[in-house]
Amino acid sequence: LIYLGIKAWRTEVAPLDVSDGALPPAVSLAALFRGGFAIGISNPKLILFAAAFLPQFVTPTQPQAPQFAILVATFAVVESFWYAVYALGG
């Protein structure tokens, strides 16, 4: 990382030419979702968090699927709220 940082710092910066009016290629919403989902599901921090934290709130004598569904839905709502706060703050 240090090498890449020094290399980026020492590289000549070329001006961006936007006079030709060329737009970047359009990307579908499905492709954006797939890319984001693949990155999120492969995040080891999220996997470790879910494996270590969520089972503490599951009662073994009750059906587990509804309990996990409620936990995941609650986590998704809270995360979405904080991402919205970050986005509006930025």
Short mmCIF file of C-alpha atoms in Angstrom, two decimals:
data_model
loop_
_atom_site.label_atom_id
_atom_site.label_comp_id
_atom_site.label_asym_id
_atom_site.label_seq_id
_atom_site.Cartn_x
_atom_site.Cartn_y
_atom_site.Cartn_z
CA LEU A 1 0.00 0.00 0.00
CA ILE A 2 2.82 2.37 0.73
CA TYR A 3 4.31 1.67 -2.70
CA LEU A 4 0.96 2.32 -4.41
CA GLY A 5 0.47 5.52 -2.44
CA ILE A 6 3.91 6.85 -3.38
CA LYS A 7 3.40 5.81 -7.01
CA ALA A 8 0.03 7.62 -7.15
CA TRP A 9 1.50 10.67 -5.47
CA ARG A 10 4.41 10.92 -7.94
CA THR A 11 2.36 10.25 -11.09
CA GLU A 12 1.76 13.13 -13.46
CA VAL A 13 -1.85 14.28 -13.38
CA ALA A 14 -3.36 14.64 -16.84
CA PRO A 15 -6.24 17.07 -17.35
CA LEU A 16 -9.61 15.48 -17.91
CA ASP A 17 -10.92 16.16 -21.42
CA VAL A 18 -14.71 16.39 -21.40
CA SER A 19 -15.04 18.44 -24.57
CA ASP A 20 -15.96 15.47 -26.78
CA GLY A 21 -19.24 14.96 -24.90
CA ALA A 22 -18.71 11.21 -24.49
CA LEU A 23 -20.73 9.76 -21.65
CA PRO A 24 -19.70 6.71 -19.66
CA PRO A 25 -21.54 3.51 -20.57
CA ALA A 26 -24.87 3.05 -18.80
CA VAL A 27 -25.02 0.38 -16.11
CA SER A 28 -28.31 -1.27 -15.23
CA LEU A 29 -29.68 -1.16 -11.70
CA ALA A 30 -29.62 -4.96 -11.58
CA ALA A 31 -25.89 -5.00 -12.36
CA LEU A 32 -25.24 -2.40 -9.66
CA PHE A 33 -27.28 -4.42 -7.15
CA ARG A 34 -25.50 -7.67 -8.05
CA GLY A 35 -22.10 -6.03 -7.62
CA GLY A 36 -22.99 -4.48 -4.29
CA PHE A 37 -24.59 -7.69 -3.02
CA ALA A 38 -21.54 -9.76 -4.01
CA ILE A 39 -19.23 -7.38 -2.17
CA GLY A 40 -21.47 -7.22 0.89
CA ILE A 41 -22.06 -10.97 1.18
CA SER A 42 -18.34 -11.71 0.87
CA ASN A 43 -17.40 -9.22 3.59
CA PRO A 44 -15.75 -11.27 6.37
CA LYS A 45 -16.62 -8.67 9.03
CA LEU A 46 -20.33 -9.07 8.36
CA ILE A 47 -20.10 -12.87 8.37
CA LEU A 48 -18.20 -12.88 11.68
CA PHE A 49 -20.60 -10.33 13.19
CA ALA A 50 -23.64 -12.36 12.19
CA ALA A 51 -22.11 -15.64 13.40
CA ALA A 52 -21.01 -14.21 16.76
CA PHE A 53 -23.73 -11.71 17.61
CA LEU A 54 -27.08 -12.87 16.22
CA PRO A 55 -27.28 -16.39 17.77
CA GLN A 56 -27.27 -14.87 21.27
CA PHE A 57 -30.79 -13.58 20.66
CA VAL A 58 -32.29 -16.83 19.37
CA THR A 59 -34.24 -19.03 21.77
CA PRO A 60 -33.38 -22.68 20.99
CA THR A 61 -36.82 -23.99 22.03
CA GLN A 62 -38.69 -21.76 19.55
CA PRO A 63 -38.70 -21.97 15.74
CA GLN A 64 -35.42 -20.42 14.59
CA ALA A 65 -36.31 -19.21 11.08
CA PRO A 66 -38.79 -16.50 12.22
CA GLN A 67 -36.38 -15.33 14.92
CA PHE A 68 -33.53 -14.95 12.44
CA ALA A 69 -35.86 -13.23 9.98
CA ILE A 70 -36.80 -10.64 12.62
CA LEU A 71 -33.15 -10.12 13.57
CA VAL A 72 -32.03 -9.71 9.95
CA ALA A 73 -34.92 -7.34 9.17
CA THR A 74 -34.13 -5.24 12.25
CA PHE A 75 -30.44 -5.14 11.31
CA ALA A 76 -31.32 -4.10 7.74
CA VAL A 77 -33.59 -1.27 8.94
CA VAL A 78 -31.00 0.06 11.37
CA GLU A 79 -28.19 -0.13 8.77
CA SER A 80 -30.36 1.56 6.14
CA PHE A 81 -31.16 4.36 8.57
CA TRP A 82 -27.48 4.97 9.31
CA TYR A 83 -26.52 4.85 5.64
CA ALA A 84 -29.21 7.45 4.97
CA VAL A 85 -27.83 9.61 7.79
CA TYR A 86 -24.32 9.31 6.31
CA ALA A 87 -25.59 10.12 2.82
CA LEU A 88 -27.55 13.16 3.96
CA GLY A 89 -24.66 14.32 6.10
CA GLY A 90 -22.27 14.05 3.17
#
